[in-house]
Short mmCIF file of C-alpha atoms in Angstrom, two decimals:
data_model
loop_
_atom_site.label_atom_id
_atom_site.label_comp_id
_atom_site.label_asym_id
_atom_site.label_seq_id
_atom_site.Cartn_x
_atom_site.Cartn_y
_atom_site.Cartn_z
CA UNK A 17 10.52 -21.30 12.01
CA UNK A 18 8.08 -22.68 9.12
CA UNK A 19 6.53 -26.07 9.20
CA UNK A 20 9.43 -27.23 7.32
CA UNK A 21 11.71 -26.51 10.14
CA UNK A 22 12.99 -23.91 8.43
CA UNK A 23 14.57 -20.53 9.78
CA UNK A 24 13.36 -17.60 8.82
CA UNK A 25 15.19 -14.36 9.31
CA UNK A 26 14.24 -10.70 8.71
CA UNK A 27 16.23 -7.75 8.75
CA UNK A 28 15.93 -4.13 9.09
CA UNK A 29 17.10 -3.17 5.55
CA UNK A 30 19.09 -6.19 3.70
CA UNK A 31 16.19 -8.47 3.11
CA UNK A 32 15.38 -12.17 4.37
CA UNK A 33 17.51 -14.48 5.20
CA UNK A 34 16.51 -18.40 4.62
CA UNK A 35 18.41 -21.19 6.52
CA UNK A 36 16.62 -24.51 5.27
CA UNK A 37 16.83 -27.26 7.66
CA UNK A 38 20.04 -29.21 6.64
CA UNK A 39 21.18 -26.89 4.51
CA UNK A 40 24.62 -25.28 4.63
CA UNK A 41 24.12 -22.06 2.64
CA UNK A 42 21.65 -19.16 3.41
CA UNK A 43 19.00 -18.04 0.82
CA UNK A 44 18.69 -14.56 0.70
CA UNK A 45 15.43 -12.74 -0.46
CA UNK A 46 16.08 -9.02 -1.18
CA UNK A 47 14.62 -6.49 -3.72
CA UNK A 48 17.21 -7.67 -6.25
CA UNK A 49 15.39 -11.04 -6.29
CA UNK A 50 11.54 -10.54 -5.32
CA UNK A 51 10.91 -8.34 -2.68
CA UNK A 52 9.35 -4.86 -2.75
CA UNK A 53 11.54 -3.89 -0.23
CA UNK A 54 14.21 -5.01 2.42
CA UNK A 55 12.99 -3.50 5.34
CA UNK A 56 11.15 -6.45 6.98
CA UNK A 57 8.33 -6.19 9.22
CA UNK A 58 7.60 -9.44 9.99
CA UNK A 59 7.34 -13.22 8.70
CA UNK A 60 4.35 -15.63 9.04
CA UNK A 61 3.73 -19.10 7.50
CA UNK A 62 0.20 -19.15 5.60
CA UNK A 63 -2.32 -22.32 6.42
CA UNK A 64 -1.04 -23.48 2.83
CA UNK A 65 2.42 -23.41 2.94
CA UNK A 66 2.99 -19.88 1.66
CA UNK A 67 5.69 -17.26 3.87
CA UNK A 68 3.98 -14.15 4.14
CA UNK A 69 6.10 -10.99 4.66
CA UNK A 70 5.22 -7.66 6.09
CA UNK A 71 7.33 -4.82 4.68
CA UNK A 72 7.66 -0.77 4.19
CA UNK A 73 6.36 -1.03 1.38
CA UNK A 74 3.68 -3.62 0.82
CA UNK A 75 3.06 -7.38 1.64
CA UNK A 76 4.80 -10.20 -0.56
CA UNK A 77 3.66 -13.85 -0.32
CA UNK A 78 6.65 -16.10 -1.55
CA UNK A 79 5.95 -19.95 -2.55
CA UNK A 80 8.42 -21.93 -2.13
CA UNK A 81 7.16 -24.58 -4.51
CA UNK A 82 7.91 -22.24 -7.22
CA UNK A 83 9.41 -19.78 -5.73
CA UNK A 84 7.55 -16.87 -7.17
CA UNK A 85 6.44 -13.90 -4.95
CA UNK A 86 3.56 -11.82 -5.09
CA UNK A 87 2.73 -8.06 -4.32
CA UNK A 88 0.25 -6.67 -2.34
CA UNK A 89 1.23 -2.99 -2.75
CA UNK A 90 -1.92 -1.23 -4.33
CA UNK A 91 -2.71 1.69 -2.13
CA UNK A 92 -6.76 2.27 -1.86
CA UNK A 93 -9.12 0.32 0.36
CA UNK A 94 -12.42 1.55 -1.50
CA UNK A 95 -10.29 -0.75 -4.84
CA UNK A 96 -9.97 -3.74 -2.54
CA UNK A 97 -6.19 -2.58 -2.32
CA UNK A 98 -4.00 -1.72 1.00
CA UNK A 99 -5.25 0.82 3.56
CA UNK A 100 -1.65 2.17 3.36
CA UNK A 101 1.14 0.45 1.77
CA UNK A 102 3.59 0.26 4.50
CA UNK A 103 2.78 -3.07 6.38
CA UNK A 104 3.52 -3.99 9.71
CA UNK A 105 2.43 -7.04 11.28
CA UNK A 106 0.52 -10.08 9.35
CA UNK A 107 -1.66 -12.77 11.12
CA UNK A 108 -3.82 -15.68 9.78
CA UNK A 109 -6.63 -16.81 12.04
CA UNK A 110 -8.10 -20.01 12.75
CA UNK A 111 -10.94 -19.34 9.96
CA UNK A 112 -7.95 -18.72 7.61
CA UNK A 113 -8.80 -14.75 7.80
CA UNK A 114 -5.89 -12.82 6.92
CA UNK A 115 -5.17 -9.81 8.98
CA UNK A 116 -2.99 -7.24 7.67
CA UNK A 117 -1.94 -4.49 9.88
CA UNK A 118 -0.93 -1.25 8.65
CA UNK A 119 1.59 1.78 9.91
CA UNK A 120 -1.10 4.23 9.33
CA UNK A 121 -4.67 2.75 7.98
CA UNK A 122 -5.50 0.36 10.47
CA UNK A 123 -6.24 -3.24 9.71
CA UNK A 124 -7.32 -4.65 6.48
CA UNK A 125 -8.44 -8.26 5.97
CA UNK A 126 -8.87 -10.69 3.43
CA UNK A 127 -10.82 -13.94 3.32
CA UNK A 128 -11.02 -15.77 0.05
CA UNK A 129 -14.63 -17.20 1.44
CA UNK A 130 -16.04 -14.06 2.36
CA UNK A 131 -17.36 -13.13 -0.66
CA UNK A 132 -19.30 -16.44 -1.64
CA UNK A 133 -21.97 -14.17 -3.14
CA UNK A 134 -22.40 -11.36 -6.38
CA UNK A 135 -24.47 -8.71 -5.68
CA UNK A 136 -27.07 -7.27 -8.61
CA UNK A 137 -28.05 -3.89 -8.45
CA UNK A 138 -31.58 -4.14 -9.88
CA UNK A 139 -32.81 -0.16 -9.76
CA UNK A 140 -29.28 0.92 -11.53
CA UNK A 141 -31.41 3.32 -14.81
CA UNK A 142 -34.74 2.00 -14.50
CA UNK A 143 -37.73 2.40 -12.03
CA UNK A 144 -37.44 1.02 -8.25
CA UNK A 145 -38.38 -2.56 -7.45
CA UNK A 146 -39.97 -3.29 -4.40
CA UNK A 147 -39.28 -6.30 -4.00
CA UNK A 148 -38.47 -9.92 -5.61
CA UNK A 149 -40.53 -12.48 -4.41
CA UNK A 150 -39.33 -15.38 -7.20
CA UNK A 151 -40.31 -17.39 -8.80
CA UNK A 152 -37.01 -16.97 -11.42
CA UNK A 153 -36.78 -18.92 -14.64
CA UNK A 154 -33.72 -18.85 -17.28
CA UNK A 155 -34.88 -18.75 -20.74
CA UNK A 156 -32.30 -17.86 -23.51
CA UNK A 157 -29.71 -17.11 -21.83
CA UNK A 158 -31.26 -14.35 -20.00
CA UNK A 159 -33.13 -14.83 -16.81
CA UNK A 160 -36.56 -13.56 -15.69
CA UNK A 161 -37.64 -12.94 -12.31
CA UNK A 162 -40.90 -11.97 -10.33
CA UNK A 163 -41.37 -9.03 -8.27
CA UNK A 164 -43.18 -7.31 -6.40
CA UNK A 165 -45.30 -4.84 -7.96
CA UNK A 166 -43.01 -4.30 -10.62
CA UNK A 167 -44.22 -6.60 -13.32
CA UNK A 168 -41.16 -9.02 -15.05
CA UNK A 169 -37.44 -8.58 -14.55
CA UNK A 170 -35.40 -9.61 -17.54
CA UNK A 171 -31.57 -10.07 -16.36
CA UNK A 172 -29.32 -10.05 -19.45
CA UNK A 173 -25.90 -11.22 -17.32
CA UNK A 174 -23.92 -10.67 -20.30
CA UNK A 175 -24.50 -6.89 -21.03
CA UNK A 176 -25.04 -6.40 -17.14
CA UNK A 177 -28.42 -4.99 -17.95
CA UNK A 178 -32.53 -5.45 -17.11
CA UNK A 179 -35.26 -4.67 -18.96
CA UNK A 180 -38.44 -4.61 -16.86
CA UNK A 181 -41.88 -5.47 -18.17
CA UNK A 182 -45.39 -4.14 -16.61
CA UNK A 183 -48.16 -6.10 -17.06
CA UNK A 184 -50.75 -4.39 -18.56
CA UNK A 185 -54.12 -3.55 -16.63
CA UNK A 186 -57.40 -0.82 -17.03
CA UNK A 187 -56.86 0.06 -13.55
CA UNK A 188 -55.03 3.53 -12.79
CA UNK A 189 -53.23 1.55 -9.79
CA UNK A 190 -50.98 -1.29 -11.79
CA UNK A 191 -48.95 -2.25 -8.77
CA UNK A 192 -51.57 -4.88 -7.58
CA UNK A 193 -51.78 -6.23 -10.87
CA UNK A 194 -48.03 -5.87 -11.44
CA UNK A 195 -47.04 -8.75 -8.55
CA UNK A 196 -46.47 -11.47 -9.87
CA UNK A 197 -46.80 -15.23 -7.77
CA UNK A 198 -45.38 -17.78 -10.43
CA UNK A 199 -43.81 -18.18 -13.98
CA UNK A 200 -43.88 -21.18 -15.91
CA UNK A 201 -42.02 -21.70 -19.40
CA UNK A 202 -44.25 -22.85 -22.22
CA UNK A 203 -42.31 -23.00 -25.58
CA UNK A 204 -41.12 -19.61 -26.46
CA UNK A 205 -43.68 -17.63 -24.27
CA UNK A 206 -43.11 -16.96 -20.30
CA UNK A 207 -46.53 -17.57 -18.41
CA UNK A 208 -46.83 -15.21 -15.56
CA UNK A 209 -49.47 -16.03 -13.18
CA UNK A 210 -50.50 -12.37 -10.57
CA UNK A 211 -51.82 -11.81 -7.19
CA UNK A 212 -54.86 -11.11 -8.65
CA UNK A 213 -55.81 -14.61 -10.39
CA UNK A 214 -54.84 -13.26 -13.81
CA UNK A 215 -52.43 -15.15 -16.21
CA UNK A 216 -50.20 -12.80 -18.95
#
Protein backbone atom coordinates (compact mmCIF):
# COMPACT_ATOMS: atom_id res chain seq x y z
CA UNK A 1 0.00 0.00 0.00
CA UNK A 2 1.54 3.45 -1.38
CA UNK A 3 1.09 6.73 0.34
CA UNK A 4 -1.86 7.21 -1.75
CA UNK A 5 -3.61 4.37 -0.15
CA UNK A 6 -3.23 2.56 -2.96
CA UNK A 7 -2.90 -1.37 -3.42
CA UNK A 8 -0.28 -2.68 -4.97
CA UNK A 9 -0.19 -6.21 -6.21
CA UNK A 10 2.57 -8.36 -7.77
CA UNK A 11 2.41 -11.55 -9.36
CA UNK A 12 4.53 -14.38 -10.26
CA UNK A 13 4.27 -14.04 -14.09
CA UNK A 14 1.12 -11.73 -15.23
CA UNK A 15 2.45 -8.42 -14.11
CA UNK A 16 1.13 -5.76 -11.44
CA UNK A 17 -1.95 -5.28 -10.50
CA UNK A 18 -3.10 -1.54 -9.32
CA UNK A 19 -6.30 -1.07 -7.18
CA UNK A 20 -6.42 2.86 -6.60
CA UNK A 21 -8.19 3.82 -3.56
CA UNK A 22 -11.87 4.38 -4.69
CA UNK A 23 -11.49 3.05 -7.74
CA UNK A 24 -13.59 0.23 -9.19
CA UNK A 25 -11.35 -1.15 -11.96
CA UNK A 26 -7.79 -2.66 -11.61
CA UNK A 27 -4.77 -1.20 -13.54
CA UNK A 28 -2.70 -3.70 -14.80
CA UNK A 29 1.11 -3.16 -15.55
CA UNK A 30 2.54 -6.00 -17.70
CA UNK A 31 5.26 -6.18 -20.43
CA UNK A 32 2.61 -5.25 -23.01
CA UNK A 33 2.41 -1.82 -21.33
CA UNK A 34 5.88 -0.95 -19.54
CA UNK A 35 7.39 -3.58 -17.79
CA UNK A 36 10.54 -5.56 -18.65
CA UNK A 37 9.01 -8.41 -17.37
CA UNK A 38 5.98 -9.92 -15.39
CA UNK A 39 7.61 -11.88 -12.97
CA UNK A 40 7.53 -9.52 -9.94
CA UNK A 41 9.91 -9.50 -7.23
CA UNK A 42 8.79 -7.00 -5.18
CA UNK A 43 7.13 -3.37 -4.91
CA UNK A 44 8.39 -0.34 -2.88
CA UNK A 45 7.22 3.32 -2.84
CA UNK A 46 10.32 5.77 -3.50
CA UNK A 47 10.77 8.97 -0.92
CA UNK A 48 9.31 10.93 -4.07
CA UNK A 49 6.39 9.30 -4.99
CA UNK A 50 7.83 6.89 -7.54
CA UNK A 51 6.75 2.67 -7.29
CA UNK A 52 9.81 0.89 -7.67
CA UNK A 53 9.62 -2.73 -8.94
CA UNK A 54 12.01 -5.57 -8.60
CA UNK A 55 11.79 -8.06 -11.47
CA UNK A 56 13.65 -11.13 -13.44
CA UNK A 57 14.80 -9.08 -15.48
CA UNK A 58 15.77 -5.64 -14.28
CA UNK A 59 14.28 -2.82 -12.03
CA UNK A 60 11.48 -0.41 -13.48
CA UNK A 61 10.53 2.82 -11.64
CA UNK A 62 6.89 3.81 -12.80
CA UNK A 63 5.55 7.55 -12.11
CA UNK A 64 2.39 7.81 -11.74
CA UNK A 65 2.24 11.50 -12.56
CA UNK A 66 3.01 10.58 -16.02
CA UNK A 67 2.91 7.34 -16.00
CA UNK A 68 6.10 6.55 -17.78
CA UNK A 69 8.44 3.73 -16.54
CA UNK A 70 11.99 3.44 -16.58
CA UNK A 71 14.60 0.54 -17.00
CA UNK A 72 17.31 -0.34 -15.02
CA UNK A 73 18.42 -3.44 -16.98
CA UNK A 74 22.13 -2.71 -18.10
CA UNK A 75 24.17 -5.62 -16.96
CA UNK A 76 27.89 -4.41 -15.77
CA UNK A 77 28.74 -2.86 -12.42
CA UNK A 78 32.32 -1.53 -13.56
CA UNK A 79 29.53 0.83 -16.32
CA UNK A 80 27.55 1.97 -13.30
CA UNK A 81 24.92 -0.69 -14.61
CA UNK A 82 23.28 -3.82 -12.59
CA UNK A 83 25.50 -6.40 -10.86
CA UNK A 84 23.15 -8.94 -12.55
CA UNK A 85 19.99 -8.12 -14.15
CA UNK A 86 17.62 -10.28 -12.36
CA UNK A 87 16.45 -8.20 -9.27
CA UNK A 88 15.13 -9.31 -6.19
CA UNK A 89 14.36 -7.17 -3.40
CA UNK A 90 14.53 -3.10 -3.49
CA UNK A 91 14.87 -0.85 -0.33
CA UNK A 92 15.28 2.95 0.13
CA UNK A 93 16.93 4.04 3.36
CA UNK A 94 16.47 6.85 5.55
CA UNK A 95 19.42 8.84 3.64
CA UNK A 96 17.35 8.11 0.48
CA UNK A 97 20.13 5.31 -0.53
CA UNK A 98 18.72 2.94 -2.83
CA UNK A 99 19.54 -0.64 -2.28
CA UNK A 100 19.10 -3.01 -4.99
CA UNK A 101 19.50 -6.59 -4.30
CA UNK A 102 20.41 -9.00 -6.84
CA UNK A 103 19.76 -13.03 -7.52
CA UNK A 104 23.36 -13.48 -8.14
CA UNK A 105 25.72 -10.16 -7.78
CA UNK A 106 25.01 -9.07 -4.48
CA UNK A 107 23.81 -5.60 -3.66
CA UNK A 108 24.21 -2.57 -5.72
CA UNK A 109 23.32 0.95 -4.56
CA UNK A 110 22.60 4.18 -5.84
CA UNK A 111 22.57 7.61 -4.21
CA UNK A 112 22.00 10.60 -6.42
CA UNK A 113 24.23 12.66 -3.64
CA UNK A 114 27.02 10.43 -3.53
CA UNK A 115 28.82 11.65 -6.17
CA UNK A 116 28.81 15.51 -5.30
CA UNK A 117 32.36 15.61 -6.69
CA UNK A 118 34.41 15.09 -10.43
CA UNK A 119 37.50 13.62 -10.16
CA UNK A 120 40.66 14.98 -12.54
CA UNK A 121 43.25 12.71 -13.31
CA UNK A 122 46.22 15.10 -13.48
CA UNK A 123 49.32 12.51 -14.44
CA UNK A 124 47.01 10.91 -17.42
CA UNK A 125 50.28 11.48 -20.57
CA UNK A 126 52.41 13.82 -18.87
CA UNK A 127 55.00 13.70 -15.96
CA UNK A 128 53.78 12.94 -12.19
CA UNK A 129 52.66 15.77 -9.94
CA UNK A 130 53.43 15.65 -6.50
CA UNK A 131 51.26 17.50 -5.28
CA UNK A 132 48.78 20.69 -5.65
CA UNK A 133 49.12 23.04 -3.09
CA UNK A 134 46.78 26.02 -4.88
CA UNK A 135 46.66 28.74 -5.30
CA UNK A 136 44.25 28.14 -8.73
CA UNK A 137 43.25 31.01 -10.96
CA UNK A 138 40.86 30.81 -14.22
CA UNK A 139 42.13 32.81 -16.99
CA UNK A 140 40.58 32.23 -20.52
CA UNK A 141 38.65 29.75 -20.03
CA UNK A 142 41.29 27.47 -18.95
CA UNK A 143 42.42 27.22 -15.40
CA UNK A 144 45.93 27.24 -13.87
CA UNK A 145 46.95 25.69 -10.77
CA UNK A 146 50.09 25.48 -8.42
CA UNK A 147 51.89 22.47 -7.50
CA UNK A 148 54.20 21.09 -5.93
CA UNK A 149 57.40 20.81 -7.59
CA UNK A 150 55.90 20.59 -10.81
CA UNK A 151 55.92 24.12 -12.04
CA UNK A 152 52.17 25.44 -13.59
CA UNK A 153 49.20 23.24 -14.38
CA UNK A 154 47.12 24.49 -17.25
CA UNK A 155 43.54 22.64 -17.13
CA UNK A 156 41.85 23.03 -20.54
CA UNK A 157 38.18 21.46 -19.21
CA UNK A 158 36.99 21.52 -22.62
CA UNK A 159 39.50 19.18 -24.46
CA UNK A 160 39.95 17.27 -21.01
CA UNK A 161 43.62 18.03 -21.27
CA UNK A 162 46.82 19.81 -19.18
CA UNK A 163 49.67 21.24 -20.31
CA UNK A 164 52.26 21.64 -17.55
CA UNK A 165 54.84 24.42 -17.43
CA UNK A 166 58.41 24.22 -15.50
CA UNK A 167 59.78 27.16 -14.42
CA UNK A 168 62.97 27.66 -15.61
CA UNK A 169 66.15 27.61 -13.22
CA UNK A 170 70.39 27.11 -13.61
CA UNK A 171 70.16 24.62 -10.99
CA UNK A 172 70.36 20.78 -12.07
CA UNK A 173 67.59 20.16 -9.21
CA UNK A 174 64.34 22.29 -10.63
CA UNK A 175 61.91 20.78 -8.18
CA UNK A 176 62.69 23.42 -5.44
CA UNK A 177 62.38 26.05 -7.82
CA UNK A 178 59.42 24.39 -9.53
CA UNK A 179 56.88 24.87 -6.23
CA UNK A 180 55.06 27.33 -6.59
CA UNK A 181 53.25 29.45 -3.28
CA UNK A 182 50.89 32.00 -5.16
CA UNK A 183 49.58 33.23 -8.62
CA UNK A 184 48.20 36.46 -9.25
CA UNK A 185 46.58 37.63 -12.70
CA UNK A 186 48.07 40.77 -14.16
CA UNK A 187 46.56 41.56 -17.65
CA UNK A 188 47.37 38.81 -19.98
CA UNK A 189 50.44 37.41 -18.00
CA UNK A 190 50.04 34.83 -14.88
CA UNK A 191 52.51 35.96 -12.00
CA UNK A 192 53.80 32.97 -10.22
CA UNK A 193 55.46 33.68 -7.05
CA UNK A 194 58.07 30.12 -5.73
CA UNK A 195 59.27 28.73 -2.55
CA UNK A 196 62.31 30.20 -3.23
CA UNK A 197 61.41 34.11 -3.25
CA UNK A 198 61.52 34.19 -7.06
CA UNK A 199 58.64 35.67 -9.21
CA UNK A 200 58.15 34.11 -13.12
Amino acid sequence: IDSHENLWIGTYSSGICLLKKNAKELVFYTHRNGLTNDNIRMITEAPDGRILVATFNGLNVIDLETNEITHYTEYGANQGGLSHYSVISVFVDRSRTLWVGTYAGGVCYYNKYGQKFRFYDTEVGRKKILGIIGPVLEANSKIYIATEGGGLLEMDKENNAYTNYDLPSKESDSYEYNIIKCLYRYQDKILCGTNVGTIY
